[in-house]
Amino acid sequence: MKIEEKLYTLRWKHDKQSHIKITAAEVCLDRCGTEWKRPCTAFCPANVYTWDGAKIAVSFENCVECTTCVLGCPYRNIDWKLPRGGFGIEWQNG
Ligand code: SF4
Ligand code: SF4
């Protein structure tokens, strides 16, 4: 089963408030862009992080709570918390 098909089996209860914040946008722009090529845009299975040409855009609604980004960002520049109570992944079937 492809990852896109697995993601389709998940259901979320979306919060309006993000549970993910980039701590220092300038690190993404300069150091990480040069030294690491912004790996969050590749390792997140749900494509939460995309580079829009000036900053990392965070589609927190798509997060599958795998916690990869907590360890995967080489600068520990992602402030990730579990979604607030009652929000986030509701159920999975895959
Ligand atoms: Fe920014 Fe971390 Fe992503 Fe690099 S991996 S672009 S430092 S959030
Ligand atoms: Fe992506 Fe997993 Fe981090 Fe959510 S916890 S943003 S799915 S890497």
CSV table of N, CA and C and ligand atoms in Angstrom, one decimal:
chain,number,residue,atom,x,y,z
A,1,MET,N,0.9,-1.2,0.0
A,1,MET,CA,0.0,0.0,0.0
A,1,MET,C,0.9,1.2,0.0
A,2,LYS,N,0.6,2.2,-0.9
A,2,LYS,CA,1.4,3.4,-0.9
A,2,LYS,C,1.1,4.3,0.3
A,3,ILE,N,2.0,5.2,0.6
A,3,ILE,CA,1.8,6.0,1.8
A,3,ILE,C,0.6,6.9,1.6
A,4,GLU,N,0.3,7.4,0.3
A,4,GLU,CA,-0.9,8.2,0.1
A,4,GLU,C,-2.1,7.4,0.4
A,5,GLU,N,-2.1,6.1,0.1
A,5,GLU,CA,-3.3,5.3,0.4
A,5,GLU,C,-3.5,5.1,1.9
A,6,LYS,N,-2.3,5.0,2.6
A,6,LYS,CA,-2.4,4.8,4.0
A,6,LYS,C,-2.9,6.1,4.7
A,7,LEU,N,-2.5,7.2,4.2
A,7,LEU,CA,-2.9,8.5,4.7
A,7,LEU,C,-4.4,8.7,4.6
A,8,TYR,N,-4.9,8.1,3.5
A,8,TYR,CA,-6.4,8.2,3.2
A,8,TYR,C,-7.2,7.5,4.2
A,9,THR,N,-6.6,6.5,5.0
A,9,THR,CA,-7.3,5.8,6.0
A,9,THR,C,-7.4,6.5,7.3
A,10,LEU,N,-6.8,7.6,7.4
A,10,LEU,CA,-6.8,8.4,8.7
A,10,LEU,C,-7.9,9.4,8.7
A,11,ARG,N,-8.4,9.7,9.9
A,11,ARG,CA,-9.3,10.8,10.0
A,11,ARG,C,-8.9,11.7,11.2
A,12,TRP,N,-9.0,13.0,10.9
A,12,TRP,CA,-8.6,14.0,11.9
A,12,TRP,C,-9.7,14.8,12.4
A,13,LYS,N,-9.5,15.3,13.6
A,13,LYS,CA,-10.4,16.4,14.1
A,13,LYS,C,-9.5,17.7,14.1
A,14,HIS,N,-9.7,18.6,13.2
A,14,HIS,CA,-8.7,19.7,13.0
A,14,HIS,C,-9.0,20.8,14.0
A,15,ASP,N,-7.8,21.3,14.5
A,15,ASP,CA,-7.9,22.4,15.4
A,15,ASP,C,-7.6,23.7,14.6
A,16,LYS,N,-8.0,24.8,15.0
A,16,LYS,CA,-7.7,26.0,14.3
A,16,LYS,C,-6.3,26.5,14.8
A,17,GLN,N,-5.9,26.1,15.9
A,17,GLN,CA,-4.6,26.5,16.5
A,17,GLN,C,-3.5,25.5,16.2
A,18,SER,N,-2.4,25.9,15.6
A,18,SER,CA,-1.3,25.0,15.2
A,18,SER,C,-0.6,24.4,16.5
A,19,HIS,N,-0.3,23.2,16.4
A,19,HIS,CA,0.5,22.5,17.4
A,19,HIS,C,2.0,22.5,17.0
A,20,ILE,N,2.3,23.1,15.9
A,20,ILE,CA,3.7,23.1,15.4
A,20,ILE,C,4.1,24.5,15.1
A,21,LYS,N,5.3,24.9,15.5
A,21,LYS,CA,5.8,26.2,15.2
A,21,LYS,C,7.3,26.1,14.8
A,22,ILE,N,7.7,26.8,13.9
A,22,ILE,CA,9.1,27.0,13.5
A,22,ILE,C,9.7,28.0,14.5
A,23,THR,N,10.7,27.6,15.2
A,23,THR,CA,11.3,28.5,16.2
A,23,THR,C,12.0,29.7,15.6
A,24,ALA,N,12.8,29.5,14.6
A,24,ALA,CA,13.6,30.6,14.0
A,24,ALA,C,13.6,30.5,12.5
A,25,ALA,N,12.8,31.3,11.9
A,25,ALA,CA,12.6,31.2,10.4
A,25,ALA,C,13.9,31.4,9.7
A,26,GLU,N,14.8,32.3,10.3
A,26,GLU,CA,16.0,32.6,9.6
A,26,GLU,C,17.0,31.4,9.5
A,27,VAL,N,16.8,30.5,10.4
A,27,VAL,CA,17.7,29.3,10.3
A,27,VAL,C,17.3,28.4,9.1
A,28,CYS,N,16.0,28.4,8.9
A,28,CYS,CA,15.5,27.6,7.7
A,28,CYS,C,16.0,28.3,6.4
A,29,LEU,N,15.9,29.6,6.4
A,29,LEU,CA,16.3,30.4,5.2
A,29,LEU,C,17.8,30.3,4.9
A,30,ASP,N,18.6,30.4,5.9
A,30,ASP,CA,20.0,30.5,5.7
A,30,ASP,C,20.8,29.2,5.9
A,31,ARG,N,21.0,28.9,7.2
A,31,ARG,CA,21.9,27.8,7.5
A,31,ARG,C,21.3,26.5,7.0
A,32,CYS,N,20.1,26.2,7.3
A,32,CYS,CA,19.6,24.9,6.9
A,32,CYS,C,19.5,24.8,5.3
A,33,GLY,N,19.1,25.9,4.7
A,33,GLY,CA,19.0,25.8,3.3
A,33,GLY,C,20.3,25.5,2.6
A,34,THR,N,21.4,26.1,3.2
A,34,THR,CA,22.7,25.9,2.6
A,34,THR,C,23.3,24.5,3.0
A,35,GLU,N,23.2,24.2,4.3
A,35,GLU,CA,23.9,23.1,4.8
A,35,GLU,C,23.2,21.7,4.7
A,36,TRP,N,21.9,21.8,4.8
A,36,TRP,CA,21.1,20.6,4.9
A,36,TRP,C,20.0,20.4,3.9
A,37,LYS,N,19.8,21.5,3.1
A,37,LYS,CA,18.7,21.4,2.0
A,37,LYS,C,17.3,21.2,2.6
A,38,ARG,N,17.1,21.7,3.8
A,38,ARG,CA,15.8,21.6,4.4
A,38,ARG,C,15.1,20.2,4.4
A,39,PRO,N,15.7,19.3,5.2
A,39,PRO,CA,15.2,17.9,5.2
A,39,PRO,C,13.8,17.7,5.6
A,40,CYS,N,13.2,18.7,6.4
A,40,CYS,CA,11.8,18.5,6.8
A,40,CYS,C,10.9,18.4,5.6
A,41,THR,N,11.3,19.0,4.5
A,41,THR,CA,10.4,18.9,3.3
A,41,THR,C,10.4,17.5,2.7
A,42,ALA,N,11.4,16.7,3.2
A,42,ALA,CA,11.5,15.3,2.6
A,42,ALA,C,11.1,14.3,3.6
A,43,PHE,N,11.4,14.4,4.9
A,43,PHE,CA,11.2,13.3,5.9
A,43,PHE,C,9.8,13.3,6.4
A,44,CYS,N,9.0,14.3,6.4
A,44,CYS,CA,7.7,14.3,6.9
A,44,CYS,C,6.8,13.5,6.0
A,45,PRO,N,6.2,12.4,6.5
A,45,PRO,CA,5.4,11.5,5.6
A,45,PRO,C,4.1,12.2,5.2
A,46,ALA,N,3.7,13.2,5.8
A,46,ALA,CA,2.4,13.9,5.5
A,46,ALA,C,2.6,15.2,4.8
A,47,ASN,N,3.8,15.5,4.4
A,47,ASN,CA,4.1,16.7,3.6
A,47,ASN,C,3.6,18.0,4.4
A,48,VAL,N,3.8,18.0,5.7
A,48,VAL,CA,3.4,19.1,6.5
A,48,VAL,C,4.3,20.4,6.2
A,49,TYR,N,5.6,20.1,5.8
A,49,TYR,CA,6.5,21.2,5.6
A,49,TYR,C,6.8,21.4,4.1
A,50,THR,N,6.6,22.6,3.7
A,50,THR,CA,7.0,22.9,2.3
A,50,THR,C,7.7,24.2,2.3
A,51,TRP,N,8.6,24.3,1.3
A,51,TRP,CA,9.4,25.6,1.2
A,51,TRP,C,8.7,26.4,0.1
A,52,ASP,N,8.3,27.7,0.5
A,52,ASP,CA,7.5,28.5,-0.4
A,52,ASP,C,8.4,29.5,-1.1
A,53,GLY,N,9.7,29.4,-1.0
A,53,GLY,CA,10.6,30.3,-1.6
A,53,GLY,C,11.2,31.3,-0.6
A,54,ALA,N,10.5,31.5,0.5
A,54,ALA,CA,11.0,32.5,1.5
A,54,ALA,C,11.0,31.9,2.9
A,55,LYS,N,10.1,30.9,3.1
A,55,LYS,CA,10.0,30.4,4.5
A,55,LYS,C,9.4,29.0,4.4
A,56,ILE,N,9.5,28.3,5.5
A,56,ILE,CA,8.8,27.0,5.6
A,56,ILE,C,7.3,27.2,5.9
A,57,ALA,N,6.5,26.7,5.0
A,57,ALA,CA,5.0,26.7,5.3
A,57,ALA,C,4.7,25.5,6.0
A,58,VAL,N,3.8,25.6,7.1
A,58,VAL,CA,3.5,24.4,7.9
A,58,VAL,C,2.0,24.1,7.8
A,59,SER,N,1.7,23.0,7.2
A,59,SER,CA,0.3,22.6,7.0
A,59,SER,C,0.0,21.6,8.2
A,60,PHE,N,-0.1,22.2,9.4
A,60,PHE,CA,-0.2,21.4,10.6
A,60,PHE,C,-1.5,20.5,10.6
A,61,GLU,N,-2.5,20.8,9.8
A,61,GLU,CA,-3.7,20.0,9.8
A,61,GLU,C,-3.4,18.6,9.3
A,62,ASN,N,-2.3,18.4,8.5
A,62,ASN,CA,-2.1,17.1,7.9
A,62,ASN,C,-1.2,16.2,8.8
A,63,CYS,N,-0.8,16.7,9.9
A,63,CYS,CA,0.2,16.0,10.8
A,63,CYS,C,-0.4,14.7,11.2
A,64,VAL,N,0.4,13.6,11.1
A,64,VAL,CA,-0.1,12.3,11.6
A,64,VAL,C,0.6,11.9,12.9
A,65,GLU,N,1.2,12.8,13.5
A,65,GLU,CA,1.7,12.7,14.9
A,65,GLU,C,2.8,11.5,15.0
A,66,CYS,N,3.6,11.5,14.0
A,66,CYS,CA,4.6,10.4,14.1
A,66,CYS,C,5.9,10.8,14.9
A,67,THR,N,6.0,12.1,15.1
A,67,THR,CA,7.1,12.7,15.9
A,67,THR,C,8.5,12.7,15.2
A,68,THR,N,8.5,12.3,13.9
A,68,THR,CA,9.8,12.3,13.2
A,68,THR,C,10.5,13.7,13.2
A,69,CYS,N,9.7,14.7,13.1
A,69,CYS,CA,10.3,16.1,13.0
A,69,CYS,C,11.0,16.5,14.3
A,70,VAL,N,10.6,16.0,15.4
A,70,VAL,CA,11.2,16.3,16.7
A,70,VAL,C,12.7,16.0,16.7
A,71,LEU,N,13.0,14.9,16.1
A,71,LEU,CA,14.4,14.5,16.0
A,71,LEU,C,15.0,14.8,14.7
A,72,GLY,N,14.2,14.9,13.7
A,72,GLY,CA,14.8,15.0,12.3
A,72,GLY,C,15.3,16.4,11.9
A,73,CYS,N,14.8,17.5,12.5
A,73,CYS,CA,15.3,18.8,12.2
A,73,CYS,C,16.8,18.9,12.8
A,74,PRO,N,17.8,19.2,11.9
A,74,PRO,CA,19.1,19.2,12.4
A,74,PRO,C,19.4,20.3,13.4
A,75,TYR,N,18.6,21.3,13.4
A,75,TYR,CA,18.8,22.5,14.3
A,75,TYR,C,17.8,22.5,15.5
A,76,ARG,N,17.0,21.4,15.6
A,76,ARG,CA,15.9,21.4,16.7
A,76,ARG,C,15.1,22.7,16.6
A,77,ASN,N,14.7,23.0,15.4
A,77,ASN,CA,14.1,24.3,15.1
A,77,ASN,C,12.6,24.1,15.0
A,78,ILE,N,12.1,22.9,15.3
A,78,ILE,CA,10.6,22.7,15.2
A,78,ILE,C,10.1,22.5,16.6
A,79,ASP,N,9.2,23.4,17.0
A,79,ASP,CA,8.6,23.2,18.3
A,79,ASP,C,7.2,22.5,18.1
A,80,TRP,N,7.3,21.2,18.3
A,80,TRP,CA,6.2,20.3,18.1
A,80,TRP,C,5.6,19.8,19.4
A,81,LYS,N,4.3,20.0,19.5
A,81,LYS,CA,3.5,19.4,20.7
A,81,LYS,C,2.4,18.6,20.2
A,82,LEU,N,1.9,17.7,21.0
A,82,LEU,CA,0.7,17.0,20.7
A,82,LEU,C,-0.4,18.0,20.5
A,83,PRO,N,-1.3,17.7,19.6
A,83,PRO,CA,-2.5,18.6,19.4
A,83,PRO,C,-3.3,18.7,20.8
A,84,ARG,N,-4.0,19.8,20.9
A,84,ARG,CA,-4.8,19.9,22.2
A,84,ARG,C,-5.8,18.8,22.3
A,85,GLY,N,-6.2,18.6,23.5
A,85,GLY,CA,-7.1,17.5,23.8
A,85,GLY,C,-8.3,17.5,22.9
A,86,GLY,N,-8.7,16.4,22.4
A,86,GLY,CA,-9.8,16.3,21.5
A,86,GLY,C,-9.5,16.6,20.0
A,87,PHE,N,-8.3,17.0,19.7
A,87,PHE,CA,-8.0,17.3,18.3
A,87,PHE,C,-6.9,16.4,17.9
A,88,GLY,N,-6.7,16.4,16.6
A,88,GLY,CA,-5.6,15.5,16.0
A,88,GLY,C,-6.2,14.3,15.4
A,89,ILE,N,-5.4,13.2,15.3
A,89,ILE,CA,-5.9,12.0,14.7
A,89,ILE,C,-7.0,11.4,15.5
A,90,GLU,N,-8.1,11.1,14.8
A,90,GLU,CA,-9.3,10.5,15.5
A,90,GLU,C,-9.3,9.0,15.4
A,91,TRP,N,-9.0,8.5,14.3
A,91,TRP,CA,-8.9,7.1,14.1
A,91,TRP,C,-8.1,6.7,12.9
A,92,GLN,N,-7.7,5.5,12.9
A,92,GLN,CA,-6.9,5.0,11.7
A,92,GLN,C,-7.4,3.6,11.4
A,93,ASN,N,-7.3,3.2,10.1
A,93,ASN,CA,-7.8,1.9,9.7
A,93,ASN,C,-6.8,1.4,8.6
A,94,GLY,N,-5.5,1.4,8.9
A,94,GLY,CA,-4.6,1.0,7.9
A,94,GLY,C,-3.3,0.7,8.5
B,1,SF4,FE1,13.9,24.7,9.2
B,1,SF4,FE2,14.4,22.4,10.6
B,1,SF4,FE3,13.1,22.4,8.3
B,1,SF4,FE4,15.7,22.9,8.3
B,1,SF4,S1,14.7,21.0,8.9
B,1,SF4,S2,14.1,24.0,7.1
B,1,SF4,S3,15.9,24.1,10.2
B,1,SF4,S4,12.4,23.3,10.2
B,2,SF4,FE1,5.2,15.4,9.9
B,2,SF4,FE2,5.4,13.5,11.7
B,2,SF4,FE3,6.3,15.9,12.3
B,2,SF4,FE4,3.6,15.5,12.0
B,2,SF4,S1,5.0,14.6,13.6
B,2,SF4,S2,4.8,17.2,11.2
B,2,SF4,S3,3.6,14.0,10.4
B,2,SF4,S4,7.1,14.5,10.8
